[in-house]
mmCIF file with all atom_site columns, C-alpha atoms in Angstrom:
data_model
loop_
_atom_site.group_PDB
_atom_site.id
_atom_site.type_symbol
_atom_site.label_atom_id
_atom_site.label_alt_id
_atom_site.label_comp_id
_atom_site.label_asym_id
_atom_site.label_entity_id
_atom_site.label_seq_id
_atom_site.pdbx_PDB_ins_code
_atom_site.Cartn_x
_atom_site.Cartn_y
_atom_site.Cartn_z
_atom_site.occupancy
_atom_site.B_iso_or_equiv
_atom_site.pdbx_formal_charge
_atom_site.auth_seq_id
_atom_site.auth_comp_id
_atom_site.auth_asym_id
_atom_site.auth_atom_id
_atom_site.pdbx_PDB_model_num
ATOM 1   C CA . MET A 1 1   ? 7.946   -0.101  -20.100 1.00 0.00 ? 150 MET A CA 1
ATOM 2   C CA . ASN A 1 2   ? 5.004   -0.881  -18.683 1.00 0.00 ? 151 ASN A CA 1
ATOM 3   C CA . ILE A 1 3   ? 2.355   2.505   -16.927 1.00 0.00 ? 152 ILE A CA 1
ATOM 4   C CA . VAL A 1 4   ? -0.806  1.668   -16.210 1.00 0.00 ? 153 VAL A CA 1
ATOM 5   C CA . HIS A 1 5   ? -2.925  4.306   -14.261 1.00 0.00 ? 154 HIS A CA 1
ATOM 6   C CA . GLN A 1 6   ? -5.612  4.025   -11.551 1.00 0.00 ? 155 GLN A CA 1
ATOM 7   C CA . LYS A 1 7   ? -7.984  6.519   -10.165 1.00 0.00 ? 156 LYS A CA 1
ATOM 8   C CA . VAL A 1 8   ? -7.624  6.987   -5.532  1.00 0.00 ? 157 VAL A CA 1
ATOM 9   C CA . ALA A 1 9   ? -8.789  8.126   -3.567  1.00 0.00 ? 158 ALA A CA 1
ATOM 10  C CA . ILE A 1 10  ? -7.018  10.027  -0.902  1.00 0.00 ? 159 ILE A CA 1
ATOM 11  C CA . TYR A 1 11  ? -7.273  12.204  2.553   1.00 0.00 ? 160 TYR A CA 1
ATOM 12  C CA . ASN A 1 12  ? -6.217  15.088  2.619   1.00 0.00 ? 161 ASN A CA 1
ATOM 13  C CA . ASN A 1 13  ? -6.506  15.948  6.143   1.00 0.00 ? 162 ASN A CA 1
ATOM 14  C CA . LYS A 1 14  ? -9.196  14.103  6.552   1.00 0.00 ? 163 LYS A CA 1
ATOM 15  C CA . ILE A 1 15  ? -10.894 15.095  3.591   1.00 0.00 ? 164 ILE A CA 1
ATOM 16  C CA . LYS A 1 16  ? -11.569 12.835  0.776   1.00 0.00 ? 165 LYS A CA 1
ATOM 17  C CA . GLU A 1 17  ? -9.483  14.113  -2.726  1.00 0.00 ? 166 GLU A CA 1
ATOM 18  C CA . SER A 1 18  ? -9.343  11.951  -5.361  1.00 0.00 ? 167 SER A CA 1
ATOM 19  C CA . ALA A 1 19  ? -5.558  11.014  -6.609  1.00 0.00 ? 168 ALA A CA 1
ATOM 20  C CA . GLU A 1 20  ? -4.321  9.233   -9.561  1.00 0.00 ? 169 GLU A CA 1
ATOM 21  C CA . LEU A 1 21  ? -1.941  6.626   -8.722  1.00 0.00 ? 170 LEU A CA 1
ATOM 22  C CA . ILE A 1 22  ? 0.567   5.623   -11.938 1.00 0.00 ? 171 ILE A CA 1
ATOM 23  C CA . PHE A 1 23  ? 2.541   1.925   -11.976 1.00 0.00 ? 172 PHE A CA 1
ATOM 24  C CA . GLU A 1 24  ? 5.500   1.386   -13.935 1.00 0.00 ? 173 GLU A CA 1
ATOM 25  C CA . SER A 1 25  ? 7.232   -1.226  -14.273 1.00 0.00 ? 174 SER A CA 1
ATOM 26  C CA . TYR A 1 26  ? 10.385  -0.989  -16.283 1.00 0.00 ? 175 TYR A CA 1
ATOM 27  C CA . SER A 1 27  ? 11.572  -3.658  -17.979 1.00 0.00 ? 176 SER A CA 1
ATOM 28  C CA . ALA A 1 28  ? 10.354  -7.469  -18.091 1.00 0.00 ? 177 ALA A CA 1
ATOM 29  C CA . SER A 1 29  ? 13.532  -8.600  -16.541 1.00 0.00 ? 178 SER A CA 1
ATOM 30  C CA . SER A 1 30  ? 14.057  -5.610  -14.597 1.00 0.00 ? 179 SER A CA 1
ATOM 31  C CA . GLU A 1 31  ? 12.543  -6.036  -11.140 1.00 0.00 ? 180 GLU A CA 1
ATOM 32  C CA . ASN A 1 32  ? 12.209  -2.631  -10.300 1.00 0.00 ? 181 ASN A CA 1
ATOM 33  C CA . VAL A 1 33  ? 8.730   -0.683  -9.848  1.00 0.00 ? 182 VAL A CA 1
ATOM 34  C CA . GLY A 1 34  ? 7.733   2.630   -9.317  1.00 0.00 ? 183 GLY A CA 1
ATOM 35  C CA . LEU A 1 35  ? 4.609   4.481   -7.582  1.00 0.00 ? 184 LEU A CA 1
ATOM 36  C CA . THR A 1 36  ? 3.601   7.560   -9.101  1.00 0.00 ? 185 THR A CA 1
ATOM 37  C CA . LEU A 1 37  ? 1.279   9.393   -6.787  1.00 0.00 ? 186 LEU A CA 1
ATOM 38  C CA . VAL A 1 38  ? -0.513  12.715  -8.424  1.00 0.00 ? 187 VAL A CA 1
ATOM 39  C CA . LEU A 1 39  ? -3.146  15.263  -6.452  1.00 0.00 ? 188 LEU A CA 1
ATOM 40  C CA . ALA A 1 40  ? -4.575  17.977  -8.097  1.00 0.00 ? 189 ALA A CA 1
ATOM 41  C CA . GLY A 1 41  ? -2.693  21.415  -7.423  1.00 0.00 ? 190 GLY A CA 1
ATOM 42  C CA . LEU A 1 42  ? -0.509  19.197  -4.950  1.00 0.00 ? 191 LEU A CA 1
ATOM 43  C CA . GLY A 1 43  ? 2.208   17.572  -6.998  1.00 0.00 ? 192 GLY A CA 1
ATOM 44  C CA . ARG A 1 44  ? 3.723   14.440  -7.578  1.00 0.00 ? 193 ARG A CA 1
ATOM 45  C CA . TYR A 1 45  ? 5.654   12.058  -4.764  1.00 0.00 ? 194 TYR A CA 1
ATOM 46  C CA . GLN A 1 46  ? 7.384   9.290   -6.567  1.00 0.00 ? 195 GLN A CA 1
ATOM 47  C CA . PHE A 1 47  ? 9.301   5.942   -4.867  1.00 0.00 ? 196 PHE A CA 1
ATOM 48  C CA . GLN A 1 48  ? 10.625  2.502   -6.636  1.00 0.00 ? 197 GLN A CA 1
ATOM 49  C CA . ASP A 1 49  ? 11.966  -0.502  -5.456  1.00 0.00 ? 198 ASP A CA 1
ATOM 50  C CA . SER A 1 50  ? 11.737  -4.222  -6.012  1.00 0.00 ? 199 SER A CA 1
ATOM 51  C CA . ASP A 1 51  ? 7.895   -4.611  -5.468  1.00 0.00 ? 200 ASP A CA 1
ATOM 52  C CA . PHE A 1 52  ? 4.725   -2.373  -5.343  1.00 0.00 ? 201 PHE A CA 1
ATOM 53  C CA . TYR A 1 53  ? 4.066   -3.331  -2.805  1.00 0.00 ? 202 TYR A CA 1
ATOM 54  C CA . LYS A 1 54  ? 7.562   -2.193  -0.495  1.00 0.00 ? 203 LYS A CA 1
ATOM 55  C CA . ALA A 1 55  ? 7.445   1.056   -2.544  1.00 0.00 ? 204 ALA A CA 1
ATOM 56  C CA . LEU A 1 56  ? 3.846   1.117   -2.012  1.00 0.00 ? 205 LEU A CA 1
ATOM 57  C CA . PHE A 1 57  ? 5.742   1.628   2.050   1.00 0.00 ? 206 PHE A CA 1
ATOM 58  C CA . GLY A 1 58  ? 8.167   4.764   0.901   1.00 0.00 ? 207 GLY A CA 1
ATOM 59  C CA . LEU A 1 59  ? 5.269   6.303   -0.879  1.00 0.00 ? 208 LEU A CA 1
ATOM 60  C CA . ARG A 1 60  ? 3.742   6.056   2.377   1.00 0.00 ? 209 ARG A CA 1
ATOM 61  C CA . ALA A 1 61  ? 6.836   7.681   4.759   1.00 0.00 ? 210 ALA A CA 1
ATOM 62  C CA . LEU A 1 62  ? 6.775   10.260  2.012   1.00 0.00 ? 211 LEU A CA 1
ATOM 63  C CA . LEU A 1 63  ? 3.381   10.865  2.292   1.00 0.00 ? 212 LEU A CA 1
ATOM 64  C CA . GLU A 1 64  ? 2.707   10.567  5.289   1.00 0.00 ? 213 GLU A CA 1
ATOM 65  C CA . PRO A 1 65  ? 4.588   13.985  7.037   1.00 0.00 ? 214 PRO A CA 1
ATOM 66  C CA . LYS A 1 66  ? 1.940   16.318  5.052   1.00 0.00 ? 215 LYS A CA 1
ATOM 67  C CA . ASN A 1 67  ? -0.813  14.657  6.485   1.00 0.00 ? 216 ASN A CA 1
ATOM 68  C CA . ILE A 1 68  ? -1.881  12.089  3.401   1.00 0.00 ? 217 ILE A CA 1
ATOM 69  C CA . VAL A 1 69  ? -3.350  8.779   3.358   1.00 0.00 ? 218 VAL A CA 1
ATOM 70  C CA . ILE A 1 70  ? -4.499  6.524   0.117   1.00 0.00 ? 219 ILE A CA 1
ATOM 71  C CA . CYS A 1 71  ? -7.426  5.352   0.316   1.00 0.00 ? 220 CYS A CA 1
ATOM 72  C CA . ILE A 1 72  ? -6.587  1.189   -0.569  1.00 0.00 ? 221 ILE A CA 1
ATOM 73  C CA . ASN A 1 73  ? -5.526  -1.825  1.204   1.00 0.00 ? 222 ASN A CA 1
ATOM 74  C CA . GLY A 1 74  ? -2.782  -2.199  1.038   1.00 0.00 ? 223 GLY A CA 1
ATOM 75  C CA . CYS A 1 75  ? -3.139  1.730   3.554   1.00 0.00 ? 224 CYS A CA 1
ATOM 76  C CA . ARG A 1 76  ? -4.542  -0.611  6.228   1.00 0.00 ? 225 ARG A CA 1
ATOM 77  C CA . LEU A 1 77  ? -3.849  -1.199  9.851   1.00 0.00 ? 226 LEU A CA 1
ATOM 78  C CA . ASP A 1 78  ? -5.168  -4.977  9.000   1.00 0.00 ? 227 ASP A CA 1
ATOM 79  C CA . PHE A 1 79  ? -3.006  -5.688  5.866   1.00 0.00 ? 228 PHE A CA 1
ATOM 80  C CA . VAL A 1 80  ? -0.517  -8.367  4.759   1.00 0.00 ? 229 VAL A CA 1
ATOM 81  C CA . CYS A 1 81  ? 1.718   -9.185  1.668   1.00 0.00 ? 230 CYS A CA 1
ATOM 82  C CA . SER A 1 82  ? 3.175   -12.009 2.158   1.00 0.00 ? 231 SER A CA 1
ATOM 83  C CA . SER A 1 83  ? 6.678   -12.998 0.518   1.00 0.00 ? 232 SER A CA 1
ATOM 84  C CA . MET A 1 84  ? 5.467   -15.673 -1.598  1.00 0.00 ? 233 MET A CA 1
ATOM 85  C CA . GLY A 1 85  ? 2.501   -13.034 -2.393  1.00 0.00 ? 234 GLY A CA 1
ATOM 86  C CA . GLN A 1 86  ? 6.032   -10.088 -3.190  1.00 0.00 ? 235 GLN A CA 1
ATOM 87  C CA . GLN A 1 87  ? 7.634   -12.406 -5.182  1.00 0.00 ? 236 GLN A CA 1
ATOM 88  C CA . MET A 1 88  ? 4.889   -13.830 -7.377  1.00 0.00 ? 237 MET A CA 1
ATOM 89  C CA . SER A 1 89  ? 2.533   -10.349 -7.885  1.00 0.00 ? 238 SER A CA 1
ATOM 90  C CA . ARG A 1 90  ? 5.050   -8.343  -6.855  1.00 0.00 ? 239 ARG A CA 1
ATOM 91  C CA . GLY A 1 91  ? 3.055   -6.883  -4.390  1.00 0.00 ? 240 GLY A CA 1
ATOM 92  C CA . GLN A 1 92  ? -0.420  -6.371  -5.217  1.00 0.00 ? 241 GLN A CA 1
ATOM 93  C CA . VAL A 1 93  ? -2.178  -9.064  -3.932  1.00 0.00 ? 242 VAL A CA 1
ATOM 94  C CA . GLY A 1 94  ? -2.243  -9.547  -0.117  1.00 0.00 ? 243 GLY A CA 1
ATOM 95  C CA . TYR A 1 95  ? -4.593  -10.719 3.140   1.00 0.00 ? 244 TYR A CA 1
ATOM 96  C CA . ILE A 1 96  ? -6.759  -8.436  5.976   1.00 0.00 ? 245 ILE A CA 1
ATOM 97  C CA . ILE A 1 97  ? -4.890  -9.975  8.821   1.00 0.00 ? 246 ILE A CA 1
ATOM 98  C CA . GLU A 1 98  ? -6.762  -11.651 12.439  1.00 0.00 ? 247 GLU A CA 1
ATOM 99  C CA . MET A 1 99  ? -4.342  -11.920 15.322  1.00 0.00 ? 248 MET A CA 1
ATOM 100 C CA . GLY A 1 100 ? -4.343  -15.734 15.813  1.00 0.00 ? 249 GLY A CA 1
ATOM 101 C CA . LYS A 1 101 ? -5.014  -16.434 12.109  1.00 0.00 ? 250 LYS A CA 1
ATOM 102 C CA . ARG A 1 102 ? -3.689  -17.467 9.023   1.00 0.00 ? 251 ARG A CA 1
ATOM 103 C CA . GLY A 1 103 ? -4.149  -14.685 6.519   1.00 0.00 ? 252 GLY A CA 1
ATOM 104 C CA . THR A 1 104 ? -6.315  -16.815 4.439   1.00 0.00 ? 253 THR A CA 1
ATOM 105 C CA . ASN A 1 105 ? -9.312  -13.069 3.093   1.00 0.00 ? 254 ASN A CA 1
ATOM 106 C CA . ARG A 1 106 ? -6.947  -12.149 0.067   1.00 0.00 ? 255 ARG A CA 1
ATOM 107 C CA . VAL A 1 107 ? -7.769  -8.865  -1.436  1.00 0.00 ? 256 VAL A CA 1
ATOM 108 C CA . GLY A 1 108 ? -5.954  -6.649  -4.017  1.00 0.00 ? 257 GLY A CA 1
ATOM 109 C CA . THR A 1 109 ? -3.375  -4.801  -2.391  1.00 0.00 ? 258 THR A CA 1
ATOM 110 C CA . PHE A 1 110 ? -4.397  -1.688  -4.128  1.00 0.00 ? 259 PHE A CA 1
ATOM 111 C CA . ASP A 1 111 ? -8.003  -1.520  -3.977  1.00 0.00 ? 260 ASP A CA 1
ATOM 112 C CA . HIS A 1 112 ? -10.385 0.610   -2.727  1.00 0.00 ? 261 HIS A CA 1
ATOM 113 C CA . CYS A 1 113 ? -10.878 0.965   1.437   1.00 0.00 ? 262 CYS A CA 1
ATOM 114 C CA . ASP A 1 114 ? -12.639 3.720   2.496   1.00 0.00 ? 263 ASP A CA 1
ATOM 115 C CA . ASP A 1 115 ? -12.958 3.227   6.140   1.00 0.00 ? 264 ASP A CA 1
ATOM 116 C CA . LEU A 1 116 ? -10.591 5.581   8.136   1.00 0.00 ? 265 LEU A CA 1
ATOM 117 C CA . ASP A 1 117 ? -10.350 3.452   10.831  1.00 0.00 ? 266 ASP A CA 1
ATOM 118 C CA . LYS A 1 118 ? -8.093  0.884   8.628   1.00 0.00 ? 267 LYS A CA 1
ATOM 119 C CA . LEU A 1 119 ? -5.895  3.244   7.209   1.00 0.00 ? 268 LEU A CA 1
ATOM 120 C CA . THR A 1 120 ? -2.931  4.649   9.492   1.00 0.00 ? 269 THR A CA 1
ATOM 121 C CA . THR A 1 121 ? 1.004   5.342   9.238   1.00 0.00 ? 270 THR A CA 1
ATOM 122 C CA . VAL A 1 122 ? 3.979   2.614   8.101   1.00 0.00 ? 271 VAL A CA 1
ATOM 123 C CA . ASN A 1 123 ? 5.282   2.577   11.054  1.00 0.00 ? 272 ASN A CA 1
ATOM 124 C CA . LYS A 1 124 ? 1.585   1.210   13.360  1.00 0.00 ? 273 LYS A CA 1
ATOM 125 C CA . GLN A 1 125 ? 0.679   -1.169  9.575   1.00 0.00 ? 274 GLN A CA 1
ATOM 126 C CA . ILE A 1 126 ? 4.200   -2.492  10.593  1.00 0.00 ? 275 ILE A CA 1
ATOM 127 C CA . ASP A 1 127 ? 3.623   -3.012  14.321  1.00 0.00 ? 276 ASP A CA 1
ATOM 128 C CA . CYS A 1 128 ? 0.325   -5.145  14.123  1.00 0.00 ? 277 CYS A CA 1
ATOM 129 C CA . ILE A 1 129 ? 1.934   -7.555  11.919  1.00 0.00 ? 278 ILE A CA 1
ATOM 130 C CA . LYS A 1 130 ? 4.841   -7.827  14.162  1.00 0.00 ? 279 LYS A CA 1
ATOM 131 C CA . GLN A 1 131 ? 2.023   -8.590  16.773  1.00 0.00 ? 280 GLN A CA 1
ATOM 132 C CA . TRP A 1 132 ? 0.079   -11.330 13.850  1.00 0.00 ? 281 TRP A CA 1
ATOM 133 C CA . SER A 1 133 ? 3.524   -12.996 13.032  1.00 0.00 ? 282 SER A CA 1
ATOM 134 C CA . GLU A 1 134 ? 4.017   -13.463 17.130  1.00 0.00 ? 283 GLU A CA 1
ATOM 135 C CA . SER A 1 135 ? 0.325   -14.159 17.579  1.00 0.00 ? 284 SER A CA 1
ATOM 136 C CA . LEU A 1 136 ? 0.620   -16.959 15.507  1.00 0.00 ? 285 LEU A CA 1
ATOM 137 C CA . LYS A 1 137 ? 3.362   -18.973 16.924  1.00 0.00 ? 286 LYS A CA 1
ATOM 138 C CA . GLY A 1 138 ? 1.445   -19.267 20.109  1.00 0.00 ? 287 GLY A CA 1
#
């Protein structure tokens, strides 16, 4: 098992705090990974999936009812991880997107993003990704 710890900022009801994000890869041959967010005094939230991008979406769904947002690129409205990125980097690299343009601005999914206006909910991000995908067809 591979375990990596990363300090991250979060917004807890729009108040900035620090937390720890733990990345777990369960074995070299396994596709399963896990993300755990450890919040001082607020507990641990954990989610497992086939890659880190999918696990992040699951983790965010657990956090959103508590008004907790992780300050990373993967939580941005304008961030997408391609299926190739999910396979090649296990979801740790993606793109900042613009309507009507292919994603070319590569960034780390778990790199810091402090712009509260860019951070969003899972559903709004999924809607934005769908709109962006449609905008490429035109």
